[in-house]
Coordinates of C-alpha atoms in Angstrom, one line a residue:
M1 CA -3.8 -18.8 8.9
E2 CA -2.2 -21.7 7.6
A3 CA -5.4 -23.3 6.4
C4 CA -6.2 -20.1 4.5
R5 CA -3.0 -20.1 2.8
S6 CA -3.3 -23.7 1.6
A7 CA -5.2 -22.9 -1.4
G8 CA -2.1 -21.2 -3.1
E9 CA 0.3 -23.9 -2.3
H10 CA -0.4 -26.0 -5.3
F11 CA 0.1 -23.0 -7.7
A12 CA 3.2 -22.0 -5.9
H13 CA 5.0 -25.4 -6.7
R14 CA 3.9 -25.3 -10.1
A15 CA 4.8 -21.9 -11.1
V16 CA 8.2 -21.6 -9.3
G17 CA 9.8 -23.6 -12.0
A18 CA 8.5 -21.6 -14.8
R19 CA 9.2 -18.3 -13.0
I20 CA 12.1 -16.2 -14.3
E21 CA 14.6 -15.5 -11.6
A22 CA 16.7 -12.5 -11.2
M23 CA 20.3 -13.2 -12.8
D24 CA 23.6 -12.3 -10.9
S25 CA 25.0 -10.7 -14.1
P26 CA 22.0 -9.6 -16.3
P27 CA 22.6 -10.1 -20.0
S28 CA 23.7 -7.1 -22.0
L29 CA 21.5 -5.7 -24.7
D30 CA 24.1 -3.6 -26.4
G31 CA 22.9 -2.4 -29.9
V32 CA 19.7 -4.2 -29.7
R33 CA 16.8 -1.9 -31.1
V34 CA 13.6 -2.5 -29.1
L35 CA 10.1 -1.2 -30.0
L36 CA 7.6 -1.2 -27.2
V37 CA 4.0 -0.7 -28.2
A38 CA 1.6 0.2 -25.4
S39 CA -1.5 2.1 -24.9
Y40 CA -0.5 3.3 -21.4
F41 CA 2.8 5.0 -20.6
P42 CA 4.0 7.5 -18.0
P43 CA 3.2 10.1 -17.0
E44 CA -0.3 8.5 -16.9
L45 CA -1.2 6.7 -13.5
G46 CA -1.8 3.2 -12.6
P47 CA 0.1 -0.2 -12.8
A48 CA 0.1 -0.4 -16.5
P49 CA 2.0 3.0 -17.3
A50 CA 4.3 2.1 -14.2
R51 CA 5.1 -1.3 -15.7
M52 CA 5.8 -0.1 -19.1
G53 CA 7.9 2.9 -17.9
A54 CA 10.2 0.6 -15.5
L55 CA 10.5 -1.8 -18.4
S56 CA 11.6 0.8 -20.9
R57 CA 14.0 2.4 -18.5
G58 CA 15.5 -0.9 -17.4
L59 CA 16.2 -1.9 -20.9
V60 CA 18.0 1.3 -21.6
Q61 CA 20.1 0.7 -18.5
L62 CA 21.1 -2.8 -20.1
G63 CA 22.2 -1.2 -23.2
A64 CA 19.1 -1.5 -25.4
D65 CA 17.9 1.3 -27.8
V66 CA 14.4 1.6 -26.9
E67 CA 11.6 3.2 -29.0
V68 CA 8.0 3.6 -27.4
L69 CA 4.9 3.9 -29.6
T70 CA 2.1 5.0 -27.4
C71 CA -1.0 7.2 -27.2
N72 CA -1.4 10.7 -25.9
P73 CA -1.4 10.7 -22.1
R74 CA -4.9 10.8 -20.7
Y75 CA -5.5 7.9 -18.4
P76 CA -7.3 7.7 -16.0
H77 CA -9.2 11.0 -16.0
G78 CA -10.1 11.0 -19.8
H79 CA -8.4 14.4 -20.7
K80 CA -5.0 15.0 -22.1
F81 CA -2.1 16.5 -20.1
S82 CA 1.5 17.5 -21.1
P83 CA 3.8 14.5 -21.2
S84 CA 6.9 14.6 -19.1
L85 CA 9.0 11.6 -20.5
G86 CA 12.6 12.3 -19.2
K87 CA 14.4 12.5 -22.4
E88 CA 17.7 12.1 -20.3
E89 CA 16.8 8.4 -19.8
G90 CA 17.5 7.6 -23.5
I91 CA 13.9 6.7 -24.4
S92 CA 12.5 7.9 -27.7
T93 CA 8.7 8.1 -27.8
E94 CA 6.5 8.3 -30.7
R95 CA 3.2 9.5 -29.2
V96 CA 0.2 9.1 -31.8
A97 CA -2.1 11.8 -31.6
L98 CA -5.7 10.8 -31.1
R99 CA -9.1 12.6 -31.4
Y100 CA -10.0 13.4 -27.9
F101 CA -12.9 11.7 -26.4
P102 CA -13.9 13.2 -22.9
V103 CA -14.8 10.0 -21.6
P104 CA -12.7 8.3 -18.6
V105 CA -11.5 4.9 -19.5
S106 CA -13.0 3.2 -16.5
N107 CA -16.8 4.3 -16.9
G108 CA -17.7 1.4 -19.3
K109 CA -18.2 3.7 -22.5
V110 CA -17.0 1.0 -25.0
L111 CA -17.6 2.5 -28.3
P112 CA -15.4 5.9 -27.8
R113 CA -12.7 3.5 -26.6
M114 CA -13.0 1.2 -29.6
I115 CA -12.9 4.1 -32.0
E116 CA -9.8 5.7 -30.3
Q117 CA -7.9 2.3 -30.2
M118 CA -8.7 1.8 -33.9
R119 CA -7.2 5.2 -34.7
F120 CA -4.1 4.3 -32.6
Y121 CA -3.7 1.0 -34.6
T122 CA -4.0 2.8 -38.0
R123 CA -1.9 5.8 -37.3
G124 CA 0.5 3.6 -35.2
L125 CA 1.0 1.4 -38.2
A126 CA 2.0 4.4 -40.2
R127 CA 4.4 5.7 -37.7
G128 CA 6.0 2.5 -37.0
R129 CA 6.8 1.6 -40.7
K130 CA 8.8 4.9 -40.8
L131 CA 11.1 3.8 -37.7
P132 CA 14.7 2.6 -38.3
P133 CA 15.1 -1.3 -38.5
L134 CA 14.1 -3.0 -35.4
D135 CA 15.5 -6.1 -33.8
I136 CA 12.5 -6.9 -31.5
V137 CA 8.9 -5.6 -30.9
I138 CA 7.1 -5.9 -27.6
G139 CA 3.4 -5.4 -27.5
S140 CA 1.2 -4.8 -24.4
S141 CA -2.4 -5.6 -23.9
P142 CA -4.8 -4.2 -23.0
F143 CA -5.6 -2.6 -25.2
F144 CA -5.8 -5.5 -27.5
T145 CA -5.1 -3.1 -30.6
A146 CA -1.7 -2.3 -29.2
A147 CA -0.7 -5.9 -29.3
C148 CA -2.1 -6.4 -32.8
L149 CA -0.2 -3.4 -33.9
A150 CA 3.2 -4.8 -32.5
W151 CA 2.7 -8.1 -34.2
R152 CA 1.9 -6.3 -37.5
L153 CA 5.1 -4.2 -37.0
S154 CA 7.1 -7.3 -36.2
R155 CA 6.0 -9.0 -39.4
H156 CA 6.8 -5.6 -41.3
W157 CA 10.4 -5.7 -39.9
G158 CA 10.9 -9.4 -40.0
C159 CA 11.8 -9.4 -36.2
P160 CA 10.6 -11.4 -33.2
F161 CA 7.4 -10.4 -31.4
I162 CA 7.0 -10.6 -27.6
Y163 CA 3.5 -10.6 -26.4
D164 CA 3.1 -8.8 -22.9
V165 CA -0.2 -10.0 -21.6
R166 CA -2.1 -8.1 -18.6
D167 CA -5.6 -9.4 -19.2
L168 CA -7.3 -12.3 -21.1
Y169 CA -8.9 -10.8 -24.3
P170 CA -11.5 -11.2 -25.5
E171 CA -12.5 -13.6 -22.6
S172 CA -12.6 -10.4 -20.4
L173 CA -15.5 -9.0 -22.5
R174 CA -17.7 -11.8 -21.5
L175 CA -16.7 -11.7 -17.8
A176 CA -17.8 -8.1 -17.8
R177 CA -21.0 -8.9 -19.3
I178 CA -20.3 -6.5 -22.4
A179 CA -22.6 -7.3 -25.3
V180 CA -20.5 -8.3 -28.2
P181 CA -22.1 -9.7 -31.4
A182 CA -21.1 -13.5 -31.8
L183 CA -19.5 -12.8 -35.2
L184 CA -17.3 -10.0 -33.9
Y185 CA -16.4 -12.0 -30.7
R186 CA -15.2 -15.1 -33.1
Y187 CA -13.2 -12.6 -35.1
L188 CA -11.4 -11.3 -31.9
C189 CA -10.9 -14.8 -30.8
G190 CA -9.1 -15.5 -34.0
W191 CA -6.8 -12.5 -33.5
A192 CA -6.0 -13.6 -29.9
H193 CA -5.1 -17.1 -31.3
R194 CA -3.0 -15.2 -33.9
L195 CA -1.0 -13.3 -31.4
Y196 CA -0.4 -16.3 -29.3
E197 CA 0.8 -18.4 -32.1
G198 CA 2.9 -15.7 -33.7
S199 CA 4.7 -14.5 -30.8
S200 CA 8.1 -15.8 -29.7
F201 CA 7.3 -15.5 -26.0
V202 CA 4.2 -14.8 -23.9
V203 CA 5.1 -12.7 -20.9
V204 CA 2.3 -12.5 -18.1
N205 CA 2.5 -10.1 -15.1
Q206 CA 0.4 -12.1 -12.6
P207 CA 0.1 -15.9 -11.5
S208 CA -3.6 -16.0 -12.4
L209 CA -2.8 -15.3 -16.1
H210 CA -0.1 -17.8 -16.0
A211 CA -2.3 -20.6 -14.6
S212 CA -4.8 -19.9 -17.3
L213 CA -2.5 -19.8 -20.4
S214 CA -0.4 -22.7 -19.3
K215 CA -3.4 -24.8 -20.4
R216 CA -3.3 -23.4 -23.9
L217 CA 0.6 -22.6 -24.4
P218 CA 3.7 -24.9 -24.2
P219 CA 5.7 -24.2 -21.2
R220 CA 8.9 -23.1 -23.2
K221 CA 6.8 -20.0 -24.6
L222 CA 5.3 -18.8 -21.3
R223 CA 7.1 -16.6 -19.1
M224 CA 6.1 -14.5 -15.9
A225 CA 7.4 -11.1 -14.8
M226 CA 5.5 -9.5 -12.0
N227 CA 4.9 -5.7 -11.9
P228 CA 7.7 -3.9 -10.2
V229 CA 7.4 -2.2 -6.6
E230 CA 9.3 0.8 -5.9
L231 CA 9.6 1.4 -2.2
S232 CA 10.8 4.6 -0.4
E233 CA 13.3 4.4 2.4
G234 CA 11.1 6.8 4.6
D235 CA 8.0 4.6 5.0
A236 CA 7.5 4.1 8.9
Y237 CA 6.2 1.1 10.6
R238 CA 2.6 1.5 11.9
D239 CA 2.0 -0.7 15.1
S240 CA -1.6 -1.9 14.9
R241 CA -1.5 -3.2 18.4
L242 CA -1.9 0.2 19.7
S243 CA -4.9 1.4 17.7
E244 CA -8.3 1.2 19.4
S245 CA -9.8 1.0 15.8
L246 CA -8.5 -0.3 12.7
T247 CA -8.6 1.3 9.2
V248 CA -9.7 -0.8 6.2
G249 CA -9.0 0.5 2.9
Y250 CA -9.4 -0.1 -0.9
A251 CA -7.8 2.0 -3.6
G252 CA -7.8 1.4 -7.4
L253 CA -10.3 0.7 -10.1
W254 CA -13.9 0.2 -9.0
G255 CA -14.3 -2.1 -11.9
R256 CA -16.7 -5.0 -12.9
G257 CA -14.2 -7.6 -11.7
Y258 CA -14.6 -6.5 -8.0
D259 CA -17.6 -7.4 -5.8
F260 CA -18.4 -4.1 -4.6
P261 CA -22.0 -4.9 -3.3
A262 CA -20.2 -7.6 -1.0
L263 CA -17.7 -4.8 0.1
L264 CA -20.6 -2.4 0.9
S265 CA -22.5 -5.0 2.7
V266 CA -19.2 -5.6 4.9
I267 CA -19.1 -1.9 5.7
E268 CA -22.8 -1.9 6.7
Q269 CA -22.4 -5.0 9.0
A270 CA -18.9 -4.2 10.5
D271 CA -18.5 -2.9 14.1
A272 CA -18.3 0.8 13.5
S273 CA -16.4 1.3 16.8
E274 CA -13.7 -1.2 15.6
F275 CA -13.3 -0.5 11.8
N276 CA -13.1 2.7 9.7
F277 CA -13.2 2.2 5.9
R278 CA -11.5 4.3 3.3
L279 CA -12.3 3.9 -0.5
I280 CA -10.4 5.6 -3.0
G281 CA -10.9 5.3 -6.9
S282 CA -13.7 5.5 -9.5
G283 CA -15.2 3.2 -11.9
Y284 CA -18.2 1.0 -12.8
W285 CA -19.5 0.8 -9.2
E286 CA -19.1 4.5 -8.7
N287 CA -22.9 5.5 -8.7
G288 CA -23.6 2.6 -6.2
V289 CA -20.8 3.8 -3.9
R290 CA -22.0 7.4 -4.0
E291 CA -25.6 6.4 -3.0
F292 CA -24.3 4.1 -0.4
A293 CA -22.2 7.1 1.1
Q294 CA -24.9 9.5 1.3
Q295 CA -26.6 7.6 4.1
D296 CA -25.4 8.1 7.6
R297 CA -22.0 6.2 7.4
T298 CA -19.8 7.5 10.3
N299 CA -17.2 4.8 9.7
L300 CA -16.7 5.4 5.9
S301 CA -14.8 8.2 4.0
V302 CA -14.6 8.2 0.4
H303 CA -12.1 9.8 -2.2
Y304 CA -13.6 9.8 -5.7
G305 CA -11.1 9.8 -8.4
W306 CA -7.5 8.8 -8.6
M307 CA -4.5 9.8 -6.6
R308 CA -0.8 10.0 -7.6
H309 CA 1.5 7.3 -6.3
E310 CA 3.0 9.8 -3.5
Q311 CA -0.4 10.5 -2.1
L312 CA -1.3 6.8 -2.2
L313 CA 1.7 6.1 -0.1
A314 CA 0.6 8.5 2.4
E315 CA -2.8 6.8 2.5
Y316 CA -1.3 3.4 3.1
A317 CA 0.6 4.7 6.2
S318 CA -2.7 5.0 8.0
W319 CA -4.1 1.6 6.9
D320 CA -4.0 -1.7 8.9
I321 CA -6.2 -4.0 6.6
A322 CA -6.9 -3.9 2.9
L323 CA -9.8 -5.8 1.4
L324 CA -9.8 -6.9 -2.3
P325 CA -13.1 -8.6 -3.2
V326 CA -12.2 -10.2 -6.7
K327 CA -15.1 -11.9 -8.1
P328 CA -14.3 -15.8 -8.1
N329 CA -14.9 -16.0 -11.8
W330 CA -12.4 -13.2 -12.5
C331 CA -9.6 -14.8 -10.4
A332 CA -8.5 -16.8 -13.5
S333 CA -7.8 -13.6 -15.5
M334 CA -7.1 -10.8 -12.9
W335 CA -4.7 -10.3 -10.1
P336 CA -4.7 -7.0 -8.3
A337 CA -1.1 -5.4 -8.8
K338 CA -1.3 -3.6 -5.8
I339 CA -0.9 -6.6 -3.4
P340 CA 2.9 -6.7 -3.2
E341 CA 2.9 -2.9 -2.4
L342 CA 0.3 -3.3 0.3
V343 CA 2.3 -6.1 2.0
A344 CA 5.4 -3.9 1.8
H345 CA 3.5 -1.4 4.0
G346 CA 2.7 -4.0 6.6
I347 CA -1.1 -4.0 5.6
V348 CA -3.0 -7.3 6.2
T349 CA -4.4 -7.8 2.8
I350 CA -7.7 -10.0 2.5
V351 CA -8.2 -11.7 -0.7
P352 CA -10.5 -14.6 -2.1
S353 CA -9.4 -18.2 -1.5
E354 CA -9.7 -18.6 -5.3
L355 CA -7.0 -16.1 -6.2
P356 CA -3.6 -17.6 -7.2
L357 CA -0.6 -15.9 -5.4
P358 CA 3.0 -15.8 -6.4
P359 CA 5.2 -18.3 -4.4
S360 CA 6.9 -15.4 -2.5
L361 CA 3.6 -14.4 -1.1
V362 CA 1.8 -17.6 -0.3
D363 CA 3.3 -17.8 3.0
S364 CA 3.4 -14.0 4.0
P365 CA 1.8 -13.2 7.3
F366 CA 0.3 -10.2 5.7
I367 CA -2.0 -12.2 3.5
L368 CA -5.3 -13.5 4.5
R369 CA -7.7 -15.6 2.5
A370 CA -11.3 -15.1 2.9
P371 CA -13.1 -18.6 3.7
E372 CA -15.6 -17.7 0.9
A373 CA -16.1 -14.7 -1.6
T374 CA -19.3 -13.5 -0.1
A375 CA -20.1 -10.6 2.2
Q376 CA -20.4 -13.1 5.1
G377 CA -17.1 -14.7 4.1
Y378 CA -15.3 -11.1 4.0
L379 CA -16.7 -10.2 7.3
Q380 CA -15.5 -13.3 8.9
A381 CA -11.9 -12.7 7.4
L382 CA -12.1 -9.0 8.7
N383 CA -12.7 -10.0 12.2
E384 CA -9.9 -12.6 12.0
A385 CA -7.7 -10.0 10.4
S386 CA -8.3 -7.5 13.2
R387 CA -7.1 -10.0 15.6
H388 CA -4.1 -11.1 13.4
A389 CA -3.1 -7.4 12.9
R390 CA -2.4 -6.9 16.4
T391 CA -0.1 -9.9 16.7
L392 CA 2.3 -8.8 13.9
T393 CA 5.6 -7.3 14.9
Q394 CA 8.1 -4.7 13.7
Q395 CA 10.2 -7.7 12.7
D396 CA 7.5 -9.1 10.6
Y397 CA 7.2 -5.8 8.7
Y398 CA 10.8 -5.4 7.9
E399 CA 11.1 -9.2 6.8
A400 CA 8.1 -8.6 4.6
R401 CA 9.3 -5.3 3.1
E402 CA 12.8 -6.8 2.5
M403 CA 11.0 -9.8 0.6
I404 CA 9.2 -7.3 -1.5
R405 CA 12.2 -5.3 -2.2
R406 CA 13.9 -8.3 -3.4
E407 CA 11.3 -10.2 -5.3
F408 CA 9.6 -7.2 -6.9
A409 CA 12.3 -4.8 -7.6
P410 CA 12.2 -2.9 -10.8
A411 CA 15.4 -4.3 -12.0
R412 CA 14.0 -7.8 -12.1
L413 CA 11.5 -6.9 -14.6
A414 CA 14.1 -5.6 -17.3
Q415 CA 16.3 -8.6 -16.3
A416 CA 13.6 -11.0 -17.0
Y417 CA 12.8 -9.4 -20.2
A418 CA 16.4 -9.2 -21.0
E419 CA 16.6 -12.9 -20.9
V420 CA 13.6 -13.4 -23.0
I421 CA 14.8 -10.8 -25.7
R422 CA 18.1 -12.9 -26.0
Q423 CA 16.3 -16.2 -26.3
A424 CA 13.9 -14.6 -29.1
L425 CA 16.7 -13.0 -31.1
P426 CA 17.6 -14.8 -34.3
T427 CA 21.2 -16.6 -33.9
K428 CA 23.8 -14.0 -35.0
A429 CA 27.4 -13.8 -34.3
K430 CA 27.1 -11.0 -31.8
Y431 CA 24.4 -12.6 -29.9
R432 CA 25.8 -16.1 -29.6
P433 CA 27.1 -17.0 -26.2
E434 CA 30.9 -17.2 -25.7
P435 CA 32.2 -20.9 -26.1
A436 CA 32.9 -22.7 -23.1
T437 CA 36.5 -23.0 -22.4
P438 CA 38.1 -26.6 -21.3
D439 CA 38.9 -27.1 -17.8

């Protein structure tokens, strides 16, 4: 275990200085008007809407007046459903009506998504210019057009722009092997450079993005604020030492960044009497999973589609191990947001050795690095995880859970952003710090 963790040590020591720590007394944002531009927002499902919802609620609690410009809710199933936004929380939303394309976001249909996002950009620009004067604009990407829209609106209102980055774009198009004409790709790269240069701060949600962008951005401009994890009080400890067989799970997007052929090979080679596998989600690899599952797989159960967070937490209660086969060439731009939540539920989580981890997770007993990102490497890690899971105690579980509750609390996201906002705002009398008093 110690040798497996060593790959993340270097990143941990580099990132800890740049990481935004929680403050004893979070800065007040009374009277600050904030516009949040995001393609995803609750009641949609997934890490992106959860991040944006937690950020907007947290900023309101710190005194900010928050407006949200977003699309009609329809992720991840591709169909619209009625929003339930909780006006009592003080969040004003401007939902831009879009033409409906009955295509799920995760199925690789690029053209409908591009058309929809361009409509969001043009209509959002018209809506945003009609808003009352703003103090700061936050743009979240992906989708890339949301960040471009936020940057344009910040220029319109003459206020700072904060770029919330959750994916490297347009580099991720090449990683996903999506055919993009060279001229269009250069145009998108130009826009990406403009957003980085035109922003007051760039805030990333994962250590892999921090490591990648630190090579092209000055340290003073780059910040990291991890996705929040909301834990319920009723989650029970599951003692894997009493289990004859262990449950190995994967839940989330079956995207191109994950090596599902390797995962299916692990399922095929693993001892069926020792491991039961549970796959939940949909996406690019769905056809391959369906074809694989049609064969006689007594140790595999599959749920096609997405689950609400409450349902997913119930699934976690039966898991012992999670396997996240991120492709090595994607480790520089993608970090599974579910890792802290898996650790908080006492699930031994297998990740590639190339995947950077935040400092708080480097030494966690619930993180196990595969020796290599191949089917054989994951199978070797799985057998080691089987032995390791049976050595973990209830005390290990409670310590890991308390660490996640402390390091990934929803309030920390808003506190980190509040500090960034205070630094980005123009120097005005009401935002100046109080003068120091002589001893």
